[in-house]
Amino acid sequence: MLDKFLTNIRNNLLFRQNDFLLLALSGGVDSVVLADLLHRGGFHFAVAHCNFSLRGKDADGDEQFVLRLAEKYKVRCFTKKMDILQYAKDKGVSVQMAARELRYQWFEQLIGMYGFDYLLTAHHLDDNIETILLHQIRGTGIQGMRGIAGKKNFLVRPMLIFTKEEIVRYAVEHQLFYREDISNCSDKYMRNYVRLNIVPLIRNIQPNIYAIFQKNVRHFSEAEELVNTYVERVLQEAMRSENGVFKIKKSVLIQEKHLHFVLHHFLSEFHFSDEQITEIMKHCYQRVSGKKFYSKTHVLIFDREDIYLLARDKTKFHDEYVANNLEELNLFSEKYQFDVMKMEGDIHLKDGKNVYLHFDDIAFPLKLRHWRYGDKFRLMGTSYNKKLSDIFTDKKVPLHLKDEIWLMCNSKDEIIWVGDLNLVNDAYKVRDNTKYVLKISVR
Amino acid sequence: MLDKFLTNIRNNLLFRQNDFLLLALSGGVDSVVLADLLHRGGFHFAVAHCNFSLRGKDADGDEQFVLRLAEKYKVRCFTKKMDILQYAKDKGVSVQMAARELRYQWFEQLIGMYGFDYLLTAHHLDDNIETILLHQIRGTGIQGMRGIAGKKNFLVRPMLIFTKEEIVRYAVEHQLFYREDISNCSDKYMRNYVRLNIVPLIRNIQPNIYAIFQKNVRHFSEAEELVNTYVERVLQEAMRSENGVFKIKKSVLIQEKHLHFVLHHFLSEFHFSDEQITEIMKHCYQRVSGKKFYSKTHVLIFDREDIYLLARDKTKFHDEYVANNLEELNLFSEKYQFDVMKMEGDIHLKDGKNVYLHFDDIAFPLKLRHWRYGDKFRLMGTSYNKKLSDIFTDKKVPLHLKDEIWLMCNSKDEIIWVGDLNLVNDAYKVRDNTKYVLKISVR
């Protein structure tokens, strides 16, 4: 088994002999066998164990066991008690989710602090078969059919080639002690159901289940890589990224033969739903601008020629900031700073970075908000109001930015200043008789 | 249900209103409902029913039922009795395979004779879920996960969007009579096992099984199309086809990022095994020639720069043809014709198409065979033997053709003529004193 283990690591470039590895060690047979293989393989590793305190004495026993095991192999051992019930309550997530989040947060901390190259978990072939069936039952794409990745970023699963039976046999042969497997917290019920009910039925008619699923996994891993290459090639041609905003050319998209699939592959990562993606595809063929699609994290906006994809700025959905008096005027401190100053000789009104307004006539409450249909604005040096949307068009403001721009309005909801574009309403420009100035600094 | 049926046909371009359709009608609820939908949809169709005579009176009852149904809809009905047991015995195939082959042979005949545009079968969503699970259990690629194709060549399955339950409900609502479903012959045991044991378990934890599998099917159909596009693009660049022989450039293949997958996708259709394909990929990176891989139907041959893929010619594997006397000399009538003639003035020895040999000294048995390592040959006009492999190289014979060329040898196994290259051994050229000539005509 050691030979097969080493060959797998070498052939699939999982890690190198002198990498520094962190092993997630529960004390169950899988991770105990992995620890032994790492030790015999002469690898440089440490172990980390989470004590979720969910099972009282039993959990503490696991922790003691892991500490002794680390001693045996003379490797460093990190343990941490975690109160997942409290975390789950605080964050409003399930206990499973809490356990997962807390574990990985801690692992990442350890990796950052000690410079580990990889985090190893002991997932094996039986886990993978269950995972694949679960994915299928819940609805899956290609990545679901290839199951657990052998290597993804800093996460490595070098035991995926072994069956549970092989692992237990190795433990018995090498007289390794282990604790009864603590149940895998994530999707415990469904997974156990698949393991205990469905897998045995499949095995009845397919005794070769391991070889078949390994073949399936290989096939779908390769297919997934090929699909990624294809989609990346299309997106590379169609898309530019600037300041975290993706700009996607419609003209390139509509030439793509497999557009629905490409959009799906790309947009589902940004949490757009199947139905939205189908709608989005239809819009690609139209020269209509202004349509928006919101996912829980992102917004996709159709302009005439391009599509913009950007993160939903939380501040943006907080639509208005109101200041009722001078004290409240630091209302939008993330990007802008507001100061009211007496107009004196040493104020350099034309310093480029900052904007100065004639404050004497400004009446509270002041309001920061985004543009609305019908908004008008009086440009400096003009004596009439112009539609703000026309001004945006003149200044070539892309659609998605139009909605991001903050406007400062007076108590009558007249726009006195247009943020980002730094336009001052002619009525509020600083004059000779200005006594107080409102200084707006853009950070 | 009719609306959904028509929408499906329209949206997925399954067939057009005025196409002429052939419906495979067993008499079971699925095909009976399909017949009714076709009738109500105003389509132009006929029905075909196979009577496998496997279940005696019951099978004849089905046939009678189908005949009456055709009368009801006023459509033409083709029925045929088939002795599948005899066919299975003759061909040495399973009863399932025999049923399948006989059905489709007959359907194709009908299509050819009557000019049907499409053959329709009544496979539904439950069938598809079973098929997908079966594929997965037996090992699958992407096409296995998308299950039964809604449309492939002349075959159309317009009922894949319906569940069995929907179909039965429709039959009840419209008071359609039907015969108890005769069991689907192909993989009967495994399919029933999946239907009765595995599907209900999945449904326990996923009541939404139909929606989920439909989503999976859609995803994998799209993924498969994308993969096909990708592979075709690579092959188009790497491959030329001439006279049924594929010539594939190694130099193009080795630049391909997903070579294993591409080769697998392409070569598994020619019945090469997974292990062979992995070996074949390794050989692509080497400039070694001469290596061959045989599948049950094809052979793949590595030359220095190119790879040849061609059908295994059955005659080729019949390695030798021997003629013991003049009567047997028509030994290889597929490509060559042999005639022995008295040498007379009106024989035009230089007619370009045919070859003439000095027959007086040729002793039976004559033999036609392929080249072997060490073969030598005396070119016309020379007085020494030259290695046949060197002659092939001089004449730039591609490797795969080298093995196809027939050699005629005399009783001492000396080569007297090299087919295709039309080379005559100097000792057997026609001379002034030749009394009999052996004329070889190449067809």
PDB file of N, CA and C in Angstrom, chain A residues 252-302:
ATOM      1  N   VAL A 252     -18.897  38.961 -29.157  1.00  0.00           N
ATOM      2  CA  VAL A 252     -18.131  37.709 -29.113  1.00  0.00           C
ATOM      3  C   VAL A 252     -19.019  36.568 -28.637  1.00  0.00           C
ATOM      4  N   LEU A 253     -19.827  36.857 -27.629  1.00  0.00           N
ATOM      5  CA  LEU A 253     -20.672  35.806 -27.059  1.00  0.00           C
ATOM      6  C   LEU A 253     -21.620  35.204 -28.098  1.00  0.00           C
ATOM      7  N   ILE A 254     -22.223  36.081 -28.898  1.00  0.00           N
ATOM      8  CA  ILE A 254     -23.275  35.559 -29.776  1.00  0.00           C
ATOM      9  C   ILE A 254     -22.714  34.722 -30.924  1.00  0.00           C
ATOM     10  N   GLN A 255     -21.391  34.737 -31.070  1.00  0.00           N
ATOM     11  CA  GLN A 255     -20.795  33.850 -32.076  1.00  0.00           C
ATOM     12  C   GLN A 255     -20.485  32.470 -31.499  1.00  0.00           C
ATOM     13  N   GLU A 256     -20.667  32.319 -30.195  1.00  0.00           N
ATOM     14  CA  GLU A 256     -20.288  31.081 -29.535  1.00  0.00           C
ATOM     15  C   GLU A 256     -21.397  30.022 -29.693  1.00  0.00           C
ATOM     16  N   LYS A 257     -20.954  28.842 -30.148  1.00  0.00           N
ATOM     17  CA  LYS A 257     -21.885  27.752 -30.437  1.00  0.00           C
ATOM     18  C   LYS A 257     -22.560  27.209 -29.170  1.00  0.00           C
ATOM     19  N   HIS A 258     -21.813  27.161 -28.093  1.00  0.00           N
ATOM     20  CA  HIS A 258     -22.345  26.548 -26.867  1.00  0.00           C
ATOM     21  C   HIS A 258     -22.541  27.612 -25.790  1.00  0.00           C
ATOM     22  N   LEU A 259     -23.206  28.695 -26.179  1.00  0.00           N
ATOM     23  CA  LEU A 259     -23.297  29.859 -25.296  1.00  0.00           C
ATOM     24  C   LEU A 259     -23.972  29.542 -23.968  1.00  0.00           C
ATOM     25  N   HIS A 260     -25.054  28.787 -24.008  1.00  0.00           N
ATOM     26  CA  HIS A 260     -25.758  28.512 -22.752  1.00  0.00           C
ATOM     27  C   HIS A 260     -24.843  27.818 -21.762  1.00  0.00           C
ATOM     28  N   PHE A 261     -24.122  26.828 -22.258  1.00  0.00           N
ATOM     29  CA  PHE A 261     -23.225  26.091 -21.372  1.00  0.00           C
ATOM     30  C   PHE A 261     -22.113  26.991 -20.826  1.00  0.00           C
ATOM     31  N   VAL A 262     -21.544  27.801 -21.711  1.00  0.00           N
ATOM     32  CA  VAL A 262     -20.447  28.690 -21.305  1.00  0.00           C
ATOM     33  C   VAL A 262     -20.930  29.661 -20.231  1.00  0.00           C
ATOM     34  N   LEU A 263     -22.091  30.269 -20.471  1.00  0.00           N
ATOM     35  CA  LEU A 263     -22.639  31.206 -19.484  1.00  0.00           C
ATOM     36  C   LEU A 263     -22.912  30.497 -18.169  1.00  0.00           C
ATOM     37  N   HIS A 264     -23.462  29.301 -18.271  1.00  0.00           N
ATOM     38  CA  HIS A 264     -23.781  28.535 -17.075  1.00  0.00           C
ATOM     39  C   HIS A 264     -22.519  28.259 -16.269  1.00  0.00           C
ATOM     40  N   HIS A 265     -21.518  27.789 -16.963  1.00  0.00           N
ATOM     41  CA  HIS A 265     -20.256  27.433 -16.314  1.00  0.00           C
ATOM     42  C   HIS A 265     -19.661  28.653 -15.608  1.00  0.00           C
ATOM     43  N   PHE A 266     -19.773  29.799 -16.255  1.00  0.00           N
ATOM     44  CA  PHE A 266     -19.169  31.019 -15.730  1.00  0.00           C
ATOM     45  C   PHE A 266     -20.043  31.663 -14.650  1.00  0.00           C
ATOM     46  N   LEU A 267     -21.328  31.803 -14.930  1.00  0.00           N
ATOM     47  CA  LEU A 267     -22.188  32.601 -14.050  1.00  0.00           C
ATOM     48  C   LEU A 267     -22.679  31.866 -12.811  1.00  0.00           C
ATOM     49  N   SER A 268     -22.741  30.526 -12.871  1.00  0.00           N
ATOM     50  CA  SER A 268     -23.256  29.845 -11.683  1.00  0.00           C
ATOM     51  C   SER A 268     -22.283  30.037 -10.514  1.00  0.00           C
ATOM     52  N   GLU A 269     -21.018  30.294 -10.820  1.00  0.00           N
ATOM     53  CA  GLU A 269     -20.077  30.589  -9.730  1.00  0.00           C
ATOM     54  C   GLU A 269     -20.409  31.903  -9.043  1.00  0.00           C
ATOM     55  N   PHE A 270     -21.099  32.767  -9.748  1.00  0.00           N
ATOM     56  CA  PHE A 270     -21.503  34.043  -9.158  1.00  0.00           C
ATOM     57  C   PHE A 270     -22.948  33.980  -8.651  1.00  0.00           C
ATOM     58  N   HIS A 271     -23.422  32.736  -8.486  1.00  0.00           N
ATOM     59  CA  HIS A 271     -24.709  32.465  -7.839  1.00  0.00           C
ATOM     60  C   HIS A 271     -25.937  32.884  -8.643  1.00  0.00           C
ATOM     61  N   PHE A 272     -25.811  32.989  -9.944  1.00  0.00           N
ATOM     62  CA  PHE A 272     -26.999  33.188 -10.764  1.00  0.00           C
ATOM     63  C   PHE A 272     -27.697  31.837 -10.945  1.00  0.00           C
ATOM     64  N   SER A 273     -29.010  31.871 -10.992  1.00  0.00           N
ATOM     65  CA  SER A 273     -29.770  30.618 -11.077  1.00  0.00           C
ATOM     66  C   SER A 273     -29.889  30.161 -12.529  1.00  0.00           C
ATOM     67  N   ASP A 274     -30.270  28.902 -12.707  1.00  0.00           N
ATOM     68  CA  ASP A 274     -30.474  28.345 -14.037  1.00  0.00           C
ATOM     69  C   ASP A 274     -31.437  29.196 -14.860  1.00  0.00           C
ATOM     70  N   GLU A 275     -32.524  29.597 -14.229  1.00  0.00           N
ATOM     71  CA  GLU A 275     -33.544  30.367 -14.938  1.00  0.00           C
ATOM     72  C   GLU A 275     -32.967  31.714 -15.373  1.00  0.00           C
ATOM     73  N   GLN A 276     -32.240  32.361 -14.480  1.00  0.00           N
ATOM     74  CA  GLN A 276     -31.627  33.643 -14.823  1.00  0.00           C
ATOM     75  C   GLN A 276     -30.663  33.480 -15.995  1.00  0.00           C
ATOM     76  N   ILE A 277     -29.886  32.410 -15.962  1.00  0.00           N
ATOM     77  CA  ILE A 277     -28.867  32.224 -17.005  1.00  0.00           C
ATOM     78  C   ILE A 277     -29.530  32.037 -18.370  1.00  0.00           C
ATOM     79  N   THR A 278     -30.647  31.305 -18.374  1.00  0.00           N
ATOM     80  CA  THR A 278     -31.380  31.138 -19.629  1.00  0.00           C
ATOM     81  C   THR A 278     -31.887  32.497 -20.131  1.00  0.00           C
ATOM     82  N   GLU A 279     -32.404  33.311 -19.209  1.00  0.00           N
ATOM     83  CA  GLU A 279     -32.858  34.665 -19.563  1.00  0.00           C
ATOM     84  C   GLU A 279     -31.690  35.522 -20.062  1.00  0.00           C
ATOM     85  N   ILE A 280     -30.579  35.425 -19.352  1.00  0.00           N
ATOM     86  CA  ILE A 280     -29.394  36.218 -19.698  1.00  0.00           C
ATOM     87  C   ILE A 280     -28.940  35.880 -21.111  1.00  0.00           C
ATOM     88  N   MET A 281     -28.975  34.575 -21.432  1.00  0.00           N
ATOM     89  CA  MET A 281     -28.559  34.170 -22.771  1.00  0.00           C
ATOM     90  C   MET A 281     -29.441  34.839 -23.826  1.00  0.00           C
ATOM     91  N   LYS A 282     -30.750  34.827 -23.595  1.00  0.00           N
ATOM     92  CA  LYS A 282     -31.655  35.444 -24.572  1.00  0.00           C
ATOM     93  C   LYS A 282     -31.300  36.914 -24.769  1.00  0.00           C
ATOM     94  N   HIS A 283     -30.971  37.600 -23.681  1.00  0.00           N
ATOM     95  CA  HIS A 283     -30.648  39.023 -23.769  1.00  0.00           C
ATOM     96  C   HIS A 283     -29.370  39.301 -24.550  1.00  0.00           C
ATOM     97  N   CYS A 284     -28.480  38.295 -24.611  1.00  0.00           N
ATOM     98  CA  CYS A 284     -27.229  38.510 -25.342  1.00  0.00           C
ATOM     99  C   CYS A 284     -27.491  38.804 -26.816  1.00  0.00           C
ATOM    100  N   TYR A 285     -28.594  38.275 -27.336  1.00  0.00           N
ATOM    101  CA  TYR A 285     -28.875  38.417 -28.764  1.00  0.00           C
ATOM    102  C   TYR A 285     -29.632  39.718 -29.068  1.00  0.00           C
ATOM    103  N   GLN A 286     -29.906  40.511 -28.007  1.00  0.00           N
ATOM    104  CA  GLN A 286     -30.666  41.749 -28.215  1.00  0.00           C
ATOM    105  C   GLN A 286     -29.792  42.967 -27.956  1.00  0.00           C
ATOM    106  N   ARG A 287     -30.078  44.043 -28.691  1.00  0.00           N
ATOM    107  CA  ARG A 287     -29.323  45.276 -28.455  1.00  0.00           C
ATOM    108  C   ARG A 287     -30.107  46.202 -27.528  1.00  0.00           C
ATOM    109  N   VAL A 288     -30.606  45.617 -26.447  1.00  0.00           N
ATOM    110  CA  VAL A 288     -31.384  46.412 -25.508  1.00  0.00           C
ATOM    111  C   VAL A 288     -30.513  46.646 -24.278  1.00  0.00           C
ATOM    112  N   SER A 289     -30.478  47.864 -23.794  1.00  0.00           N
ATOM    113  CA  SER A 289     -29.619  48.114 -22.640  1.00  0.00           C
ATOM    114  C   SER A 289     -30.456  48.395 -21.406  1.00  0.00           C
ATOM    115  N   GLY A 290     -29.831  48.247 -20.263  1.00  0.00           N
ATOM    116  CA  GLY A 290     -30.477  48.612 -19.013  1.00  0.00           C
ATOM    117  C   GLY A 290     -30.978  47.452 -18.193  1.00  0.00           C
ATOM    118  N   LYS A 291     -31.135  46.278 -18.804  1.00  0.00           N
ATOM    119  CA  LYS A 291     -31.635  45.125 -18.057  1.00  0.00           C
ATOM    120  C   LYS A 291     -30.599  44.660 -17.033  1.00  0.00           C
ATOM    121  N   LYS A 292     -31.083  44.371 -15.835  1.00  0.00           N
ATOM    122  CA  LYS A 292     -30.176  43.913 -14.779  1.00  0.00           C
ATOM    123  C   LYS A 292     -30.628  42.583 -14.204  1.00  0.00           C
ATOM    124  N   PHE A 293     -29.653  41.776 -13.821  1.00  0.00           N
ATOM    125  CA  PHE A 293     -29.941  40.517 -13.117  1.00  0.00           C
ATOM    126  C   PHE A 293     -29.150  40.518 -11.814  1.00  0.00           C
ATOM    127  N   TYR A 294     -29.831  40.220 -10.727  1.00  0.00           N
ATOM    128  CA  TYR A 294     -29.160  40.194  -9.437  1.00  0.00           C
ATOM    129  C   TYR A 294     -29.044  38.766  -8.914  1.00  0.00           C
ATOM    130  N   SER A 295     -27.828  38.369  -8.548  1.00  0.00           N
ATOM    131  CA  SER A 295     -27.688  37.153  -7.741  1.00  0.00           C
ATOM    132  C   SER A 295     -27.481  37.624  -6.310  1.00  0.00           C
ATOM    133  N   LYS A 296     -27.322  36.694  -5.392  1.00  0.00           N
ATOM    134  CA  LYS A 296     -27.189  37.154  -4.010  1.00  0.00           C
ATOM    135  C   LYS A 296     -25.874  37.910  -3.791  1.00  0.00           C
ATOM    136  N   THR A 297     -24.899  37.696  -4.679  1.00  0.00           N
ATOM    137  CA  THR A 297     -23.613  38.380  -4.494  1.00  0.00           C
ATOM    138  C   THR A 297     -23.261  39.349  -5.619  1.00  0.00           C
ATOM    139  N   HIS A 298     -23.861  39.157  -6.804  1.00  0.00           N
ATOM    140  CA  HIS A 298     -23.414  39.930  -7.953  1.00  0.00           C
ATOM    141  C   HIS A 298     -24.585  40.518  -8.742  1.00  0.00           C
ATOM    142  N   VAL A 299     -24.235  41.478  -9.579  1.00  0.00           N
ATOM    143  CA  VAL A 299     -25.233  42.023 -10.478  1.00  0.00           C
ATOM    144  C   VAL A 299     -24.652  42.027 -11.887  1.00  0.00           C
ATOM    145  N   LEU A 300     -25.497  41.692 -12.851  1.00  0.00           N
ATOM    146  CA  LEU A 300     -25.087  41.641 -14.245  1.00  0.00           C
ATOM    147  C   LEU A 300     -25.943  42.667 -14.981  1.00  0.00           C
ATOM    148  N   ILE A 301     -25.297  43.578 -15.691  1.00  0.00           N
ATOM    149  CA  ILE A 301     -26.020  44.696 -16.298  1.00  0.00           C
ATOM    150  C   ILE A 301     -25.786  44.719 -17.799  1.00  0.00           C
ATOM    151  N   PHE A 302     -26.865  44.792 -18.560  1.00  0.00           N
ATOM    152  CA  PHE A 302     -26.749  44.834 -20.010  1.00  0.00           C
ATOM    153  C   PHE A 302     -26.643  46.272 -20.495  1.00  0.00           C
TER     154      PHE A 302
END
